[in-house]
PDB file of C-alpha atoms in Angstrom:
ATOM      1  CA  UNK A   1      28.533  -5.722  30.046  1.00  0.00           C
ATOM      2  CA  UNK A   2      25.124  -4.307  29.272  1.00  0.00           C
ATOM      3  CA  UNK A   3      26.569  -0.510  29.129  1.00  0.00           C
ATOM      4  CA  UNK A   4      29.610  -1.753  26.636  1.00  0.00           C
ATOM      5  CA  UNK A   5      26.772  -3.764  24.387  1.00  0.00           C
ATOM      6  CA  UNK A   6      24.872  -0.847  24.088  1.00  0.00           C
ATOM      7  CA  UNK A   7      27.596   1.290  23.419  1.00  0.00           C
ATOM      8  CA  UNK A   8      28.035  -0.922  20.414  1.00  0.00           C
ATOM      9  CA  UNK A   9      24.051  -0.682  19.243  1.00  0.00           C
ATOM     10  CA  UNK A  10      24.557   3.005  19.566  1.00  0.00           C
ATOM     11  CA  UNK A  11      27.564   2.972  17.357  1.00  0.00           C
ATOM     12  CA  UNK A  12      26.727   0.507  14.718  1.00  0.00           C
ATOM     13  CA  UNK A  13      22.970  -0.374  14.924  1.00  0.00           C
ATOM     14  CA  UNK A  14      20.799  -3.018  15.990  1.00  0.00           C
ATOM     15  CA  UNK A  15      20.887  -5.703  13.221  1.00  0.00           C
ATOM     16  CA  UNK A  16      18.342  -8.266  11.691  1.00  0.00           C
ATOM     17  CA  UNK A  17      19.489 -11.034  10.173  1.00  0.00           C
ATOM     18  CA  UNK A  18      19.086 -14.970   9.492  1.00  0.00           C
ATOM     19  CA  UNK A  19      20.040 -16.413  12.228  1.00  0.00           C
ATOM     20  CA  UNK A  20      17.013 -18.224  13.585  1.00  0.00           C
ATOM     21  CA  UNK A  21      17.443 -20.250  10.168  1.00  0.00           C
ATOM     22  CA  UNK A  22      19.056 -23.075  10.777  1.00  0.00           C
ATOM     23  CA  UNK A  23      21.052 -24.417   7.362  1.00  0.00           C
ATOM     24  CA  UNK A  24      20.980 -27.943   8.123  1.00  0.00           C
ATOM     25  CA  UNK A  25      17.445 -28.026   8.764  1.00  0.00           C
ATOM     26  CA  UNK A  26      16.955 -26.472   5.357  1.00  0.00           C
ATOM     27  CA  UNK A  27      18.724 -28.941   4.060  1.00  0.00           C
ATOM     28  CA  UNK A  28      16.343 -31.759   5.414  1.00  0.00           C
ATOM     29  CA  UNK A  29      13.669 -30.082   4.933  1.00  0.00           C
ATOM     30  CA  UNK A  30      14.597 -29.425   1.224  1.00  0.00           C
ATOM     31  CA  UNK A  31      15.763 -33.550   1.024  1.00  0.00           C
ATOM     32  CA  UNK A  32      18.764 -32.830  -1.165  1.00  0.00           C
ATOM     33  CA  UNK A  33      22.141 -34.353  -0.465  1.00  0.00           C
ATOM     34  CA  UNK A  34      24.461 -32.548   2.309  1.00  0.00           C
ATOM     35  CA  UNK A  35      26.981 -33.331  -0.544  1.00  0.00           C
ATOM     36  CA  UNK A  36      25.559 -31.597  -2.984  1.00  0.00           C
ATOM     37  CA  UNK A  37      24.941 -28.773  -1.067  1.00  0.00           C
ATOM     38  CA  UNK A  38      28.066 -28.442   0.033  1.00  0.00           C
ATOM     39  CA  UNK A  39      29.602 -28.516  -3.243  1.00  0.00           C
ATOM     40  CA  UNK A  40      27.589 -25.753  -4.225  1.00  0.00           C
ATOM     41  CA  UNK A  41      27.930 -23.703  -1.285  1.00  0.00           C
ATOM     42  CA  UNK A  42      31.097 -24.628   0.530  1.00  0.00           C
ATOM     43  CA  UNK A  43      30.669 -22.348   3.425  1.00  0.00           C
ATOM     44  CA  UNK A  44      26.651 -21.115   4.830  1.00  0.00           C
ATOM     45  CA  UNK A  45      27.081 -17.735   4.717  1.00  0.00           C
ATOM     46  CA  UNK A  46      27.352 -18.027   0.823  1.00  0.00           C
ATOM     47  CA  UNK A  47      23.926 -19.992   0.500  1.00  0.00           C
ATOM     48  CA  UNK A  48      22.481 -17.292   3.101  1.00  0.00           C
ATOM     49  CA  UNK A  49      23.420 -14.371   1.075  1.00  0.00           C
ATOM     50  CA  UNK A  50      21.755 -16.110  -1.846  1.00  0.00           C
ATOM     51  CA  UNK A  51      18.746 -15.982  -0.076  1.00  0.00           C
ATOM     52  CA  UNK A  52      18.976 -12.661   1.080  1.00  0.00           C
ATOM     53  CA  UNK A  53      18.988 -12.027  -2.800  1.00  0.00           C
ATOM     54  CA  UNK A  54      15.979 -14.233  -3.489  1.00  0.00           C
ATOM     55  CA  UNK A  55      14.496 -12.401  -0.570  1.00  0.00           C
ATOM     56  CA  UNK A  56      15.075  -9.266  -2.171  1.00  0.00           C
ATOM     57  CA  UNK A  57      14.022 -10.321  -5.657  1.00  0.00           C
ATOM     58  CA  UNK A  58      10.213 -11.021  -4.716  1.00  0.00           C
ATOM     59  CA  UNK A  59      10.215  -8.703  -1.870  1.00  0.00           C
ATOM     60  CA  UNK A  60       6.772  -6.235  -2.059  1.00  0.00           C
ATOM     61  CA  UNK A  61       6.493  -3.473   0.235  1.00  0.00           C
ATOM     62  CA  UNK A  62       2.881  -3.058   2.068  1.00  0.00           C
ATOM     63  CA  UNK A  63       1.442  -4.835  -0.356  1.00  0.00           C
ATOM     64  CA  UNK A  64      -2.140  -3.769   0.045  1.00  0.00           C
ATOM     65  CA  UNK A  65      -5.589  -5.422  -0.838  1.00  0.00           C
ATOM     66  CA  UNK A  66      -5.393  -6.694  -4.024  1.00  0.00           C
ATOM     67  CA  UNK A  67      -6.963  -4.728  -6.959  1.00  0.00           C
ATOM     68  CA  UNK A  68      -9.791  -6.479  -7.497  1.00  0.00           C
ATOM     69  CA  UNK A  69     -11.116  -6.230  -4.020  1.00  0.00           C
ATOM     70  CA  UNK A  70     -10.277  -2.797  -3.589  1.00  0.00           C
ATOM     71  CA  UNK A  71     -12.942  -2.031  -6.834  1.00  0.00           C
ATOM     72  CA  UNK A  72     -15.267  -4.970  -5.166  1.00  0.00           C
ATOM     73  CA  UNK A  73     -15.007  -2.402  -2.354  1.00  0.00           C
ATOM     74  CA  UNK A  74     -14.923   0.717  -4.008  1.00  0.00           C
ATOM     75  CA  UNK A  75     -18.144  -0.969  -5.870  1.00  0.00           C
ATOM     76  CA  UNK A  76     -20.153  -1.834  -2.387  1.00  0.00           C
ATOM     77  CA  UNK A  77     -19.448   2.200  -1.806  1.00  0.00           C
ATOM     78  CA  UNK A  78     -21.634   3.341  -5.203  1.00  0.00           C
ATOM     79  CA  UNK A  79     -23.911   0.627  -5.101  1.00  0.00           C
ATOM     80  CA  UNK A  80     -27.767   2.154  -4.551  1.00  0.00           C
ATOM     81  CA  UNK A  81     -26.174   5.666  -4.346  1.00  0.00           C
ATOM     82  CA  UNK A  82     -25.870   6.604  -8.131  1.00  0.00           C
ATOM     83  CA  UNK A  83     -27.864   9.831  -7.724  1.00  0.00           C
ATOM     84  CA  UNK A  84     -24.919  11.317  -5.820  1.00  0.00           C
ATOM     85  CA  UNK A  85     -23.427  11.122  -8.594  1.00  0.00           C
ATOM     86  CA  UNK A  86     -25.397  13.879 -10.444  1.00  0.00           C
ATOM     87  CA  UNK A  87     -24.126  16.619  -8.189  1.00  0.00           C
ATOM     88  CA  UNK A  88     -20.743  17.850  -7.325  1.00  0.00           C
ATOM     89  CA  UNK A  89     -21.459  17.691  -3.696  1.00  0.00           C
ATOM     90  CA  UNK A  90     -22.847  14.213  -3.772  1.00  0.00           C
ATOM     91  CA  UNK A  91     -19.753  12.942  -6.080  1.00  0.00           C
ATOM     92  CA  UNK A  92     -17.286  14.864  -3.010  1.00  0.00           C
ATOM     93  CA  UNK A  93     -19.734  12.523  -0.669  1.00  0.00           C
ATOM     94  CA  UNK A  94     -18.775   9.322  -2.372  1.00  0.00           C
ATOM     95  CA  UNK A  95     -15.095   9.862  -3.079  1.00  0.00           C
ATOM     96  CA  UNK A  96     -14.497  10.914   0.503  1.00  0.00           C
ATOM     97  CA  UNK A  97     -16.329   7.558   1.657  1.00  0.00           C
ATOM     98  CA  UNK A  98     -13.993   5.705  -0.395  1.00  0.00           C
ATOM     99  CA  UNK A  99     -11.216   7.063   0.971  1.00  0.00           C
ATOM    100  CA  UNK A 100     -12.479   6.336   4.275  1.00  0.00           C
ATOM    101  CA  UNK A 101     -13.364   2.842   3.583  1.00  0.00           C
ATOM    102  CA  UNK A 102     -10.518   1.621   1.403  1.00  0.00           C
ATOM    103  CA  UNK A 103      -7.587   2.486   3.883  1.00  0.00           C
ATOM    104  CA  UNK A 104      -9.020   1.395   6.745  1.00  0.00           C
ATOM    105  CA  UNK A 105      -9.424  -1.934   4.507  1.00  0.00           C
ATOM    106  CA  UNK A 106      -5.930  -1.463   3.312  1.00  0.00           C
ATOM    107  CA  UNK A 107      -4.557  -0.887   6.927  1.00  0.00           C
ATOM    108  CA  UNK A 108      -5.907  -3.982   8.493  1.00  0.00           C
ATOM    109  CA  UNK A 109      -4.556  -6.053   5.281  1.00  0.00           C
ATOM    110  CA  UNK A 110      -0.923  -4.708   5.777  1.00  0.00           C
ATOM    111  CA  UNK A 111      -0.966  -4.866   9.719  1.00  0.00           C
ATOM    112  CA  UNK A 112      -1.830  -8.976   9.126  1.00  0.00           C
ATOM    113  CA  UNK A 113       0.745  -9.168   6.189  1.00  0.00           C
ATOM    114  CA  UNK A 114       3.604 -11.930   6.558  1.00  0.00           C
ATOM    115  CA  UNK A 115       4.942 -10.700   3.137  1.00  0.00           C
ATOM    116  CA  UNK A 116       5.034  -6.857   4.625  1.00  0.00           C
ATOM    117  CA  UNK A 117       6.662  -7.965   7.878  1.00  0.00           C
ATOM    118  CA  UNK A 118       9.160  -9.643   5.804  1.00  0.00           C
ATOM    119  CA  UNK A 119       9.848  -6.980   3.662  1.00  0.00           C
ATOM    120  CA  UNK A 120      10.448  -4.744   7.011  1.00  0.00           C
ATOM    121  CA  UNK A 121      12.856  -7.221   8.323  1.00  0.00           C
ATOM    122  CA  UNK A 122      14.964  -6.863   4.783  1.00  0.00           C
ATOM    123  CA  UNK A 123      15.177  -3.353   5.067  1.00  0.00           C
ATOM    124  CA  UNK A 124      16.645  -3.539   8.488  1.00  0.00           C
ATOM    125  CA  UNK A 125      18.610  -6.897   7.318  1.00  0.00           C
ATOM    126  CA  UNK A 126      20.542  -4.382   4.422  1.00  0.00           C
ATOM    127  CA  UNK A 127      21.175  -1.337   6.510  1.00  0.00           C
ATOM    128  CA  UNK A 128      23.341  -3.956   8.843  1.00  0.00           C
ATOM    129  CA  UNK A 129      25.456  -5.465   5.470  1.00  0.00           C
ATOM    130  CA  UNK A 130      29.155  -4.797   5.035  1.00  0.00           C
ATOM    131  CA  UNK A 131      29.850  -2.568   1.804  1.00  0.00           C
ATOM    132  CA  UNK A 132      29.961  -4.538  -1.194  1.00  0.00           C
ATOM    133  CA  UNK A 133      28.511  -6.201  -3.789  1.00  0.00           C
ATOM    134  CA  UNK A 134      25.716  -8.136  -2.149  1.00  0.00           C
ATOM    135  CA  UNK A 135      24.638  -4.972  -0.147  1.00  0.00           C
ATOM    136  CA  UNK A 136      24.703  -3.271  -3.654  1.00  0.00           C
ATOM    137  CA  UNK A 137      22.160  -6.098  -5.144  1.00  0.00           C
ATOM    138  CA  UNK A 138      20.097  -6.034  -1.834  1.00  0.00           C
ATOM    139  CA  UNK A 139      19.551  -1.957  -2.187  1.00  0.00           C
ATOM    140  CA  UNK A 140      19.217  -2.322  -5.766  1.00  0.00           C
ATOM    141  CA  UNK A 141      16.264  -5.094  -5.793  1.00  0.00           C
ATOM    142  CA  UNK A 142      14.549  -3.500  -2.820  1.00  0.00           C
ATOM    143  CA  UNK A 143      14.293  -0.169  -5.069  1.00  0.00           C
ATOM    144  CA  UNK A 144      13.076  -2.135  -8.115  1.00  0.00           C
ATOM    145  CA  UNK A 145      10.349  -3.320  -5.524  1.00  0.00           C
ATOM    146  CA  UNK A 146       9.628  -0.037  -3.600  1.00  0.00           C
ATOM    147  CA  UNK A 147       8.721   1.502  -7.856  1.00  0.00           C
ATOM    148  CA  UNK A 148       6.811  -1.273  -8.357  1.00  0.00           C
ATOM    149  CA  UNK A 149       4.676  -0.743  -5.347  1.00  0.00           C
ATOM    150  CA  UNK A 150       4.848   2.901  -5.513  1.00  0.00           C
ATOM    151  CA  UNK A 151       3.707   2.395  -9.465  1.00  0.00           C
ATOM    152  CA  UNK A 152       0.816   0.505  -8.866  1.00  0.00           C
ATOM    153  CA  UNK A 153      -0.847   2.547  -6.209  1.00  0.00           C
ATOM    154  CA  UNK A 154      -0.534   5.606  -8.124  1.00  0.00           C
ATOM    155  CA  UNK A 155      -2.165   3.674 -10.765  1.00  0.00           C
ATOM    156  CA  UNK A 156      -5.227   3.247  -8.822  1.00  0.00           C
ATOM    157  CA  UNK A 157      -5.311   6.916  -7.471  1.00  0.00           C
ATOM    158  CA  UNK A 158      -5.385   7.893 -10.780  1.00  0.00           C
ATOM    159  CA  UNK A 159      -8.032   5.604 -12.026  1.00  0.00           C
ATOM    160  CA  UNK A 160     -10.405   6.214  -9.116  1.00  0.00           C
ATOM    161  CA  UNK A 161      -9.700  10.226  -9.544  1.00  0.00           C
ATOM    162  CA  UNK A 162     -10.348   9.971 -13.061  1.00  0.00           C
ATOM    163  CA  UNK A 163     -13.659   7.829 -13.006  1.00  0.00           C
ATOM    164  CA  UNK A 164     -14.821  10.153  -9.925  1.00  0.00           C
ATOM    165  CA  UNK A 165     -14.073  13.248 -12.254  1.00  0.00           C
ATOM    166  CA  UNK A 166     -11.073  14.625 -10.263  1.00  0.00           C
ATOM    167  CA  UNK A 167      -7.856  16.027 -11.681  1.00  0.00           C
ATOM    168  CA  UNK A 168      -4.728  16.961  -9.996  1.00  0.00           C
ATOM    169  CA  UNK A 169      -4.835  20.227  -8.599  1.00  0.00           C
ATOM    170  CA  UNK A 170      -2.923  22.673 -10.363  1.00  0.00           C
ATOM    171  CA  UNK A 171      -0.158  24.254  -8.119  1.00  0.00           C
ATOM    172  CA  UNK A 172      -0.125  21.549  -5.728  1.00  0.00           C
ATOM    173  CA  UNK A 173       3.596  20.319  -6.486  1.00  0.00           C
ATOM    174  CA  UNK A 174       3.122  16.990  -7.395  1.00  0.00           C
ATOM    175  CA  UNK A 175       1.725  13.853  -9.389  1.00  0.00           C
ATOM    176  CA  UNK A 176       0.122  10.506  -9.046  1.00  0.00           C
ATOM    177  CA  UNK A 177       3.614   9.014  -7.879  1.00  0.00           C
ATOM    178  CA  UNK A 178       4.328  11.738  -5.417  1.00  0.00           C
ATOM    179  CA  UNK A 179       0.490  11.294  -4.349  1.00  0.00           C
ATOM    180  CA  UNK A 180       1.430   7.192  -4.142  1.00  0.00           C
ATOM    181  CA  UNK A 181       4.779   7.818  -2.128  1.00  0.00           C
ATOM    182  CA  UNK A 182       3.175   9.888   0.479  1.00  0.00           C
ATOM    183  CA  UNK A 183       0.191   7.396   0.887  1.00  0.00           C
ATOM    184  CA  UNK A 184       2.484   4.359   0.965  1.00  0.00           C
ATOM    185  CA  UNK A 185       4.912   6.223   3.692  1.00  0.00           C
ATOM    186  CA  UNK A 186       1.976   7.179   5.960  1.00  0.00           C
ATOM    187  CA  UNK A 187       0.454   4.189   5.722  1.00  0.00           C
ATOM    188  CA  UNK A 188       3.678   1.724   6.580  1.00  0.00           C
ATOM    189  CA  UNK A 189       4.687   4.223   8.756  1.00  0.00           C
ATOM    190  CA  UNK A 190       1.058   3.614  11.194  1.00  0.00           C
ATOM    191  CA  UNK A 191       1.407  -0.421  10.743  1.00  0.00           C
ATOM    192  CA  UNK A 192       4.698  -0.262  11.979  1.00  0.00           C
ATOM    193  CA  UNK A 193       3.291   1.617  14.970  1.00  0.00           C
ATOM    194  CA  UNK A 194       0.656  -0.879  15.738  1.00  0.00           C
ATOM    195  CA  UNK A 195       3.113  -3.542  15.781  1.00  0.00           C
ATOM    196  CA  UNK A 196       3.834  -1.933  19.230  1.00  0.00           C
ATOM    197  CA  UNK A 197       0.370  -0.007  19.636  1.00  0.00           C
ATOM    198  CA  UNK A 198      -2.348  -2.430  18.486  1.00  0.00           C
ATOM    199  CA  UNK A 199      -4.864  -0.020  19.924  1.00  0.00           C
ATOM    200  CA  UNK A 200      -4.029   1.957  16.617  1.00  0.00           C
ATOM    201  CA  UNK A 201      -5.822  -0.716  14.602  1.00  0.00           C
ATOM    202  CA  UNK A 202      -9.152  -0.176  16.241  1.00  0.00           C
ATOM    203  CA  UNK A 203      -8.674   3.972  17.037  1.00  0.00           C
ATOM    204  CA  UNK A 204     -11.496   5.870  15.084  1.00  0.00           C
ATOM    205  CA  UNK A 205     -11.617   9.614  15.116  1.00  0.00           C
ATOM    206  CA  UNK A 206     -15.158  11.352  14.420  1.00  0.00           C
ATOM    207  CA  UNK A 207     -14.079  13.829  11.589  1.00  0.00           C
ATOM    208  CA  UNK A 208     -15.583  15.460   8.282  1.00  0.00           C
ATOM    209  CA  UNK A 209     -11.756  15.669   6.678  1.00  0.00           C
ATOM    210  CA  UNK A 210     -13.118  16.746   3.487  1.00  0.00           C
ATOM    211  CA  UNK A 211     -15.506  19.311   4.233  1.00  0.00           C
ATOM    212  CA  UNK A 212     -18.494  16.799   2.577  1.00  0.00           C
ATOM    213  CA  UNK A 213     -20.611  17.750   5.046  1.00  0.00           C
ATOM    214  CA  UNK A 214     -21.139  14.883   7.821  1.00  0.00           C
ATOM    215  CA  UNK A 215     -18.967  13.149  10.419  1.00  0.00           C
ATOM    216  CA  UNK A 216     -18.093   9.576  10.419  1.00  0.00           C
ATOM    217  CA  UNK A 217     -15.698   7.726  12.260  1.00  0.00           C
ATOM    218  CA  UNK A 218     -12.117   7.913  10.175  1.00  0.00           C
ATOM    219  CA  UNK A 219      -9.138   5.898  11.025  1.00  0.00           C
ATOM    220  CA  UNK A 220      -5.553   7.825  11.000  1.00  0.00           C
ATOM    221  CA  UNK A 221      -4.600   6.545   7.800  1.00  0.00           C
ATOM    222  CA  UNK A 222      -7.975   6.911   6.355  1.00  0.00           C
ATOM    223  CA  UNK A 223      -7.871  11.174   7.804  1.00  0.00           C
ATOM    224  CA  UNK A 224      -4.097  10.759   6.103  1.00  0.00           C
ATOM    225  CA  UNK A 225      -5.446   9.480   2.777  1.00  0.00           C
ATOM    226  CA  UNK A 226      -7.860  12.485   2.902  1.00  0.00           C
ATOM    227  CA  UNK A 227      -5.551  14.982   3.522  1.00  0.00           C
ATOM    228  CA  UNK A 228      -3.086  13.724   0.487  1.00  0.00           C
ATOM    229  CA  UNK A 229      -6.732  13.741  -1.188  1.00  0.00           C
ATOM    230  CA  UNK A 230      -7.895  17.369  -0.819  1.00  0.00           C
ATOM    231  CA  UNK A 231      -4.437  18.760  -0.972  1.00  0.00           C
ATOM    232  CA  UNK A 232      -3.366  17.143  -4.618  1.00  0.00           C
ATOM    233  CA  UNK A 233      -7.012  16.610  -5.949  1.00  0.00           C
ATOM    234  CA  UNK A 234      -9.768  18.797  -6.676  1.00  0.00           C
ATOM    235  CA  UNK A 235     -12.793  17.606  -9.705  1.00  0.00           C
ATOM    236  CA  UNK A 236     -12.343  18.488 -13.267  1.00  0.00           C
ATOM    237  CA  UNK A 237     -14.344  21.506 -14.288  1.00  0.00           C
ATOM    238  CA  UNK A 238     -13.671  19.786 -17.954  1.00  0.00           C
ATOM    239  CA  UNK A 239     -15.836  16.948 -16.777  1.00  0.00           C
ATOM    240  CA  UNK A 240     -19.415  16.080 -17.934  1.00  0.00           C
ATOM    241  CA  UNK A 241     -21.253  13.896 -15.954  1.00  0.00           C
ATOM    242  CA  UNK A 242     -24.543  12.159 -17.814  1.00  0.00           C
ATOM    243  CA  UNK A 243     -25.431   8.693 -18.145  1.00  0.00           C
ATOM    244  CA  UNK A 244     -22.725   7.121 -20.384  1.00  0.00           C
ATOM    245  CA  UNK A 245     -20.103   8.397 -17.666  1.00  0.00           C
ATOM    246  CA  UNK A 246     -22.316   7.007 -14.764  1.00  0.00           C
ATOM    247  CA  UNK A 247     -22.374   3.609 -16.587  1.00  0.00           C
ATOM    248  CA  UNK A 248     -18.458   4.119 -17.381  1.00  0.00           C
ATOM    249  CA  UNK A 249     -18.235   4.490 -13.583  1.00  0.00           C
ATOM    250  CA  UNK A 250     -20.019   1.225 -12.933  1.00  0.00           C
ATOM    251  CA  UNK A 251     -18.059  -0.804 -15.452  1.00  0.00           C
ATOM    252  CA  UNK A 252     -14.780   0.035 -14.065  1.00  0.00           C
ATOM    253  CA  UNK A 253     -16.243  -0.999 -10.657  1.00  0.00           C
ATOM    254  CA  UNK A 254     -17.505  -4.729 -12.052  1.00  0.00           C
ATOM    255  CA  UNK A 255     -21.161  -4.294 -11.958  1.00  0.00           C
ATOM    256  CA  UNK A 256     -24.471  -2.802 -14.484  1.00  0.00           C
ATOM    257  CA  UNK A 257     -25.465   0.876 -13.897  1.00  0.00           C
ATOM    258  CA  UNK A 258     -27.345   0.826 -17.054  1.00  0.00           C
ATOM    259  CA  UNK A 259     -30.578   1.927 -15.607  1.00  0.00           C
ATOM    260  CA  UNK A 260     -29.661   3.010 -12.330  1.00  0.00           C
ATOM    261  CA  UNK A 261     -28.899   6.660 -13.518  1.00  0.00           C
ATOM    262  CA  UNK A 262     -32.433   7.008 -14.983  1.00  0.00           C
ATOM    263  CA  UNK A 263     -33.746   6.804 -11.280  1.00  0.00           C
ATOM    264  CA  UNK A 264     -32.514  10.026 -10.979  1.00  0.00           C
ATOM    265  CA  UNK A 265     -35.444  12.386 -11.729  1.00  0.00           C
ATOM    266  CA  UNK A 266     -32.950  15.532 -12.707  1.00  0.00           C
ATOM    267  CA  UNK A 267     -31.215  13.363 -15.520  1.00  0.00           C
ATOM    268  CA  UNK A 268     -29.623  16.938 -17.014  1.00  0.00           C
ATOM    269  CA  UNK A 269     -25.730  16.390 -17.910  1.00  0.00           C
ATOM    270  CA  UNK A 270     -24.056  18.029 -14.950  1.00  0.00           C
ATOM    271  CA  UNK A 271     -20.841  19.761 -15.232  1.00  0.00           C
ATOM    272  CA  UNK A 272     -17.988  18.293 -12.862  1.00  0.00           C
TER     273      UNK A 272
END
């Protein structure tokens, strides 16, 4: 018995499905009439592959910290260290910290995610659909939701590279997106191991990833980020760095820098 079910594993997959859902206990719990519901949905499995379509509607991949607390973070990282800023070396000092901080942040966020585990269990729940229309609108929402996510996270590479003064590095064979698929894959791709590994969630690796001159302890996604970092990413030569950018810097990240830049005793304009 055991050899002929896993013969059939091997040849069609392990599916995920609904089954622990119960539809008569979503009836009572919604408190609608059984009548009702059965006039709109004579047989279950067409008010479970409704759902599967909700499901797939407002599914979000990995979804990670949300904005604002990423720049509350990113914020916490400049905060009494403006002077860095005046020098390329100190600038490579803070954007390698954020790095660092930010997806170890982000990791522990998506490892604790219902909504991620969710969106897992639809990607596993389409792969075992027949062929037809409902896989069709399954695949087809889930890839609305993947450019979504994969749209917003290259949004927020490119705003921190830009504020930091960094540009993508010619030659390196791709953009902001490419940058935000590679970032999302690694990143889902290490939660998804901790489901089984938890000692991934609390594994730090001393490392200097980006050459900036002192060890600290990374996580794997954070030594990830900084490899898709240093390989796509180098600072804009075009780039002028002086007080107005400094206090630019400190808007985008919610808080005053108006006189924080005058602490620095060399307050020259400093090419990127």
């Amino acid at each position: 018995m055991l050899d002929a079910a896993l013969a059939m594993v091997h040849r069609d997959g392990l599916t995920v499905g609904l089954d622990h859902i119960g539809f008569e206990e979503v009836i009572r719990d919604a408190g609608v009439s059984r009548t009702a519901v059965y006039r709109r949905w004579p047989y279950k499995d067409l008010f479970f592959a409704d759902l599967l379509r909700e499901l797939a509607q407002g599914a979000a991949p990995a979804a990670a910290i949300a904005e604002e607390d990423t720049m509350r973070l990113l914020a916490s990282v400049v905060a009494g260290r403006t002077k860095e800023l005046a020098s390329p070396h100190g600038r490579h000092g803070l954007i390698t910290e954020m790095l660092r901080v930010s997806a170890s942040s982000d990791f522990e966020a998506i490892h604790d995610s219902a909504e991620w585990r969710t969106y897992l269990a639809l990607q596993a729940t389409f792969l075992s659909l027949p062929d037809g229309d409902l896989r069709d609108e399954v695949q087809a929402a889930l890839a609305r939701s993947e450019a979504r996510f994969v749209e917003r996270v290259a949004r927020g590479w490119e705003q921190i590279a830009g504020a930091m003064g960094y540009r993508l590095r010619p030659g390196s064979g791709g953009g902001f997106t490419v940058i935000a698929t590679l970032a999302g894959a690694t990143m889902r791709g290490l939660v998804l191991m901790a489901l089984s590994d938890p000692e991934l969630l609390t594994r730090r690796v001393s490392a200097d990833p980006t050459a900036a001159g002192a060890h600290a302890d990374w996580t794997l996604v954070g030594l990830a980020a900084a490899c898709i970092a240093t390989t796509f990413l180098e600072p804009d030569p075009d780039v002028t760095w002086d007080g107005e950018r400094v206090a630019s810097l400190h808007a985008l990240l919610g808080h005053d820098a108006s006189d924080q830049f005058s602490a620095n005793p060399d307050r020259r304009p400093h090419p990127g």
